[in-house]
Short mmCIF file of C-alpha atoms in Angstrom, two decimals:
data_model
loop_
_atom_site.label_atom_id
_atom_site.label_comp_id
_atom_site.label_asym_id
_atom_site.label_seq_id
_atom_site.Cartn_x
_atom_site.Cartn_y
_atom_site.Cartn_z
CA SER A 1 -0.44 39.31 -13.52
CA LEU A 2 3.09 40.49 -13.99
CA SER A 3 4.21 42.88 -11.57
CA ALA A 4 7.78 42.94 -12.00
CA VAL A 5 10.47 42.41 -13.91
CA VAL A 6 14.11 41.78 -13.86
CA VAL A 7 16.40 42.27 -17.12
CA PRO A 8 19.49 40.12 -17.14
CA ASP A 9 22.96 41.08 -17.58
CA GLY A 10 24.15 42.17 -21.42
CA VAL A 11 20.72 43.29 -22.61
CA THR A 12 21.71 46.84 -24.56
CA SER A 13 18.55 47.60 -26.54
CA LEU A 14 14.67 46.59 -25.73
CA GLY A 15 12.70 46.01 -28.70
CA SER A 16 9.14 48.19 -29.48
CA TYR A 17 6.48 47.91 -27.64
CA ALA A 18 8.66 45.55 -25.16
CA PHE A 19 6.11 45.79 -22.01
CA SER A 20 3.39 47.97 -23.02
CA GLY A 21 0.08 47.15 -21.63
CA CYS A 22 1.13 45.45 -18.92
CA SER A 23 -1.30 47.15 -16.58
CA ASN A 24 0.46 45.39 -13.20
CA LEU A 25 4.11 46.26 -13.91
CA ILE A 26 5.23 48.39 -11.27
CA ALA A 27 8.56 48.04 -11.85
CA VAL A 28 11.62 46.75 -13.94
CA PHE A 29 15.02 46.50 -12.50
CA PHE A 30 18.37 47.03 -14.60
CA SER A 31 21.78 46.73 -12.95
CA SER A 32 24.07 47.27 -16.07
CA ASN A 33 23.99 50.63 -18.47
CA ALA A 34 20.81 52.15 -19.78
CA PRO A 35 19.45 50.07 -23.30
CA SER A 36 18.41 51.31 -25.84
CA ALA A 37 15.38 51.84 -25.54
CA ASP A 38 11.85 54.05 -27.86
CA ALA A 39 9.08 55.54 -26.53
CA THR A 40 6.51 52.59 -26.70
CA VAL A 41 8.34 50.31 -24.57
CA PHE A 42 5.96 51.01 -20.73
CA LEU A 43 3.45 52.35 -23.75
CA ASN A 44 -0.38 51.93 -21.63
CA ASP A 45 1.74 51.10 -18.53
CA GLU A 46 0.75 53.76 -16.28
CA ASN A 47 2.49 52.58 -12.25
CA VAL A 48 5.66 51.43 -13.67
CA PHE A 49 9.21 52.86 -12.24
CA VAL A 50 12.85 51.70 -14.08
CA TYR A 51 15.49 51.46 -11.08
CA CYS A 52 19.25 51.62 -12.07
CA LEU A 53 22.21 51.27 -9.78
CA PRO A 54 24.84 53.45 -9.17
CA GLY A 55 27.77 53.42 -11.13
CA THR A 56 26.26 52.28 -14.18
CA THR A 57 25.66 54.78 -17.34
CA GLY A 58 22.78 55.85 -19.85
CA TRP A 59 20.50 56.98 -17.37
CA SER A 60 18.78 60.09 -16.49
CA SER A 61 15.68 61.13 -14.64
CA LEU A 62 13.54 59.26 -16.88
CA PHE A 63 13.59 56.37 -19.46
CA ALA A 64 11.46 56.07 -21.80
CA GLY A 65 9.41 58.04 -20.64
CA VAL A 66 9.42 56.31 -17.44
CA GLN A 67 10.19 57.54 -13.66
CA THR A 68 13.90 56.08 -12.69
CA VAL A 69 14.95 55.34 -9.53
CA GLN A 70 18.28 54.76 -8.28
CA LEU A 71 18.55 54.08 -4.55
CA PRO A 72 22.44 54.47 -2.59
CA TYR A 73 22.45 50.70 -2.85
CA ILE A 74 24.24 48.28 -5.07
CA TYR A 75 21.84 44.81 -4.64
CA THR A 76 20.99 41.73 -6.46
CA ILE A 77 17.80 40.13 -6.68
CA THR A 78 17.31 36.56 -6.30
CA ASN A 79 13.81 34.39 -6.25
CA GLY A 80 11.92 38.12 -5.49
CA THR A 81 13.32 39.16 -3.09
CA ILE A 82 16.09 42.12 -2.45
CA ALA A 83 20.28 41.73 -1.25
CA ILE A 84 21.68 44.66 -0.34
CA ARG A 85 25.40 44.09 -1.49
CA SER A 86 26.97 47.41 -0.64
CA TYR A 87 25.34 50.72 0.69
CA THR A 88 27.16 53.53 -1.70
CA GLY A 89 25.27 56.91 -0.18
CA SER A 90 26.70 59.39 2.53
CA GLY A 91 25.03 58.45 5.93
CA GLY A 92 23.38 60.31 8.18
CA VAL A 93 20.40 58.76 9.91
CA VAL A 94 19.41 56.21 7.17
CA ALA A 95 16.46 53.67 6.72
CA ILE A 96 16.78 50.46 4.87
CA PRO A 97 13.29 50.23 2.54
CA GLY A 98 11.47 47.10 3.41
CA MET A 99 10.42 46.90 -0.22
CA VAL A 100 11.94 47.80 -3.32
CA GLY A 101 9.46 48.13 -6.50
CA GLY A 102 7.43 45.28 -4.65
CA LEU A 103 10.42 42.63 -3.81
CA PRO A 104 11.11 42.38 -0.19
CA VAL A 105 14.83 43.57 0.71
CA VAL A 106 15.72 40.17 2.94
CA SER A 107 19.65 40.17 3.26
CA ILE A 108 22.50 42.87 4.31
CA GLY A 109 25.15 41.54 2.90
CA ASN A 110 28.93 40.94 3.99
CA GLY A 111 30.63 44.82 4.63
CA ALA A 112 27.76 46.40 3.41
CA PHE A 113 27.87 49.23 5.70
CA ALA A 114 31.24 48.91 6.53
CA PHE A 115 34.01 51.49 7.29
CA CYS A 116 31.02 54.31 6.36
CA GLY A 117 31.85 57.01 8.90
CA GLY A 118 28.94 59.22 8.26
CA LEU A 119 26.70 57.08 8.92
CA ILE A 120 24.84 58.04 12.68
CA SER A 121 21.51 55.89 12.57
CA ILE A 122 20.59 52.60 10.72
CA THR A 123 17.14 51.33 10.82
CA MET A 124 16.22 47.54 9.26
CA PRO A 125 13.35 46.55 8.32
CA ASP A 126 11.56 43.70 9.61
CA SER A 127 11.62 41.77 6.12
CA VAL A 128 15.84 40.90 6.67
CA THR A 129 16.78 38.42 8.16
CA ASP A 130 20.23 37.67 6.90
CA LEU A 131 22.78 40.14 9.06
CA GLY A 132 26.02 39.21 7.00
CA ILE A 133 29.82 39.42 8.43
CA PHE A 134 31.10 42.49 9.23
CA ALA A 135 28.12 44.54 7.81
CA PHE A 136 28.71 47.67 9.64
CA TYR A 137 31.93 46.92 10.37
CA ALA A 138 34.12 50.11 11.81
CA CYS A 139 31.43 52.68 11.19
CA SER A 140 32.80 54.98 13.56
CA ASN A 141 29.83 57.46 14.05
CA LEU A 142 27.11 54.88 13.93
CA ALA A 143 25.35 55.59 17.10
CA SER A 144 22.15 54.03 17.35
CA ALA A 145 20.97 50.58 15.41
CA THR A 146 17.78 48.96 14.96
CA ILE A 147 18.00 45.76 14.29
CA SER A 148 15.63 42.97 12.61
CA THR A 149 13.02 41.59 14.55
CA ASN A 150 13.26 38.29 11.85
CA VAL A 151 17.43 38.06 12.48
CA THR A 152 18.05 35.08 13.65
CA ILE A 153 22.09 35.50 13.77
CA ILE A 154 24.18 38.38 13.91
CA GLY A 155 27.18 38.32 11.74
CA ALA A 156 30.72 37.56 13.35
CA SER A 157 32.00 41.55 13.53
CA ALA A 158 28.75 42.86 12.74
CA PHE A 159 29.03 46.02 14.44
CA ASP A 160 32.62 45.31 15.37
CA SER A 161 34.64 48.82 16.30
CA CYS A 162 31.75 50.68 15.66
CA THR A 163 33.11 53.11 18.31
CA SER A 164 30.32 55.73 18.83
CA LEU A 165 27.41 52.41 18.77
CA THR A 166 25.82 53.77 22.15
CA ASN A 167 22.31 52.22 21.55
CA VAL A 168 21.43 48.94 20.32
CA ASN A 169 18.84 46.46 20.57
CA ILE A 170 19.17 42.47 20.05
CA PRO A 171 15.41 41.40 19.31
CA ASN A 172 13.97 38.53 20.90
CA GLY A 173 14.39 36.16 18.18
CA VAL A 174 18.25 36.17 17.67
CA ALA A 175 20.22 32.86 17.99
CA ILE A 176 23.23 33.33 17.49
CA VAL A 177 25.83 35.95 18.04
CA SER A 178 28.53 35.64 16.35
CA GLY A 179 32.15 36.35 17.82
CA SER A 180 33.11 39.64 17.59
CA ALA A 181 29.60 40.55 16.80
CA PHE A 182 30.13 43.94 18.69
CA GLN A 183 33.82 44.24 19.91
CA ASN A 184 35.47 47.08 20.31
CA CYS A 185 31.88 49.57 20.61
CA ALA A 186 33.67 51.67 23.21
CA SER A 187 31.05 53.37 23.90
CA LEU A 188 28.39 50.92 24.21
CA THR A 189 26.96 50.83 28.22
CA ASN A 190 24.88 48.39 28.25
CA ILE A 191 23.39 45.10 26.63
CA MET A 192 20.38 42.36 27.04
CA ILE A 193 20.13 39.36 25.60
CA PRO A 194 17.16 38.52 24.71
CA ALA A 195 15.70 34.45 25.79
CA SER A 196 15.97 33.48 21.76
CA VAL A 197 20.00 33.50 22.61
CA ILE A 198 21.35 30.10 22.35
CA ASN A 199 24.94 30.79 21.35
CA VAL A 200 27.75 34.22 22.25
CA GLY A 201 30.37 33.73 20.17
CA PRO A 202 33.70 34.47 20.89
CA ASP A 203 35.07 38.18 21.93
CA ALA A 204 31.08 39.08 20.91
CA PHE A 205 31.56 42.35 23.82
CA GLY A 206 35.09 41.74 23.72
CA TYR A 207 37.48 45.37 24.36
CA CYS A 208 33.93 47.49 24.85
CA GLY A 209 35.70 49.66 27.45
CA SER A 210 32.54 51.52 28.65
CA LEU A 211 30.42 48.20 28.96
CA LEU A 212 29.13 48.07 32.82
CA THR A 213 25.91 45.77 32.09
CA ILE A 214 25.17 42.68 29.69
CA THR A 215 21.55 41.68 31.53
CA VAL A 216 20.18 38.05 30.36
CA ASP A 217 15.90 37.78 30.55
CA PRO A 218 15.44 35.19 32.94
CA GLN A 219 12.98 32.66 30.53
CA ASN A 220 16.88 31.94 29.00
CA ALA A 221 18.03 28.91 29.11
CA ASN A 222 21.05 29.05 28.30
CA TYR A 223 22.61 32.31 29.59
CA SER A 224 22.47 33.99 32.76
CA SER A 225 23.60 37.36 34.51
CA SER A 226 24.42 38.38 37.63
CA ASP A 227 25.90 41.68 38.85
CA GLY A 228 25.77 42.72 34.92
CA ILE A 229 28.32 39.53 34.23
CA LEU A 230 27.38 37.33 32.02
CA PHE A 231 27.73 33.66 32.45
CA ASN A 232 26.42 30.65 31.17
CA GLY A 233 22.81 28.82 32.84
CA ASP A 234 24.10 27.41 35.63
CA GLN A 235 26.72 30.21 35.65
CA THR A 236 29.44 27.86 36.45
CA THR A 237 31.29 29.65 33.44
CA LEU A 238 31.96 33.20 33.49
CA ILE A 239 31.83 34.08 30.22
CA GLN A 240 32.09 38.17 29.93
CA TYR A 241 32.97 40.42 32.72
#
């Protein structure tokens, strides 16, 4: 029933037949340089792929006869889930995979895509539940962002200084839009606050010079809007003009 294996850091050699005959094995993850291995390591394992990280050495297109996969992410694996720590690609239109080697991608870590000037569009899979602080900070050409419907907290400064961002949807299910989350998004013109939001942090939409309208779902008990202006629920406190 073994389907995925995470090889610990520091392993420099794999013994002969180490994973041979593991018919359900689909992924073996390495986070350090390629260990020594012979052609028997994955003997009769017909469905397995080897995953290695950018910046590690000794890898080629095949490892012990098995195809290697190097994604443009540095990630960690904890309790069978994947957390992206940093992005190493060139940008463009990026769709983060929901699964890697049968393991779900659940977290985009603090500063994971920060300062990626080549990033134009980002789509998060619904497996992602954690969106860290500064996750997309200063991605100056990011125009469109699709946030996972299972994210509950948009981290502080997550999209701060994404000056080209024009299209972003805050999903119903987000409870907290942290401070400065969309600060300095100079091209953002409209924002919709869904019913689920219970807290909008300080300057969440601060210094967005093109922001014309903030609309709040009528079912939201904590916030309201009038003429595109954000208020608290009973409109006794003006939050964002």
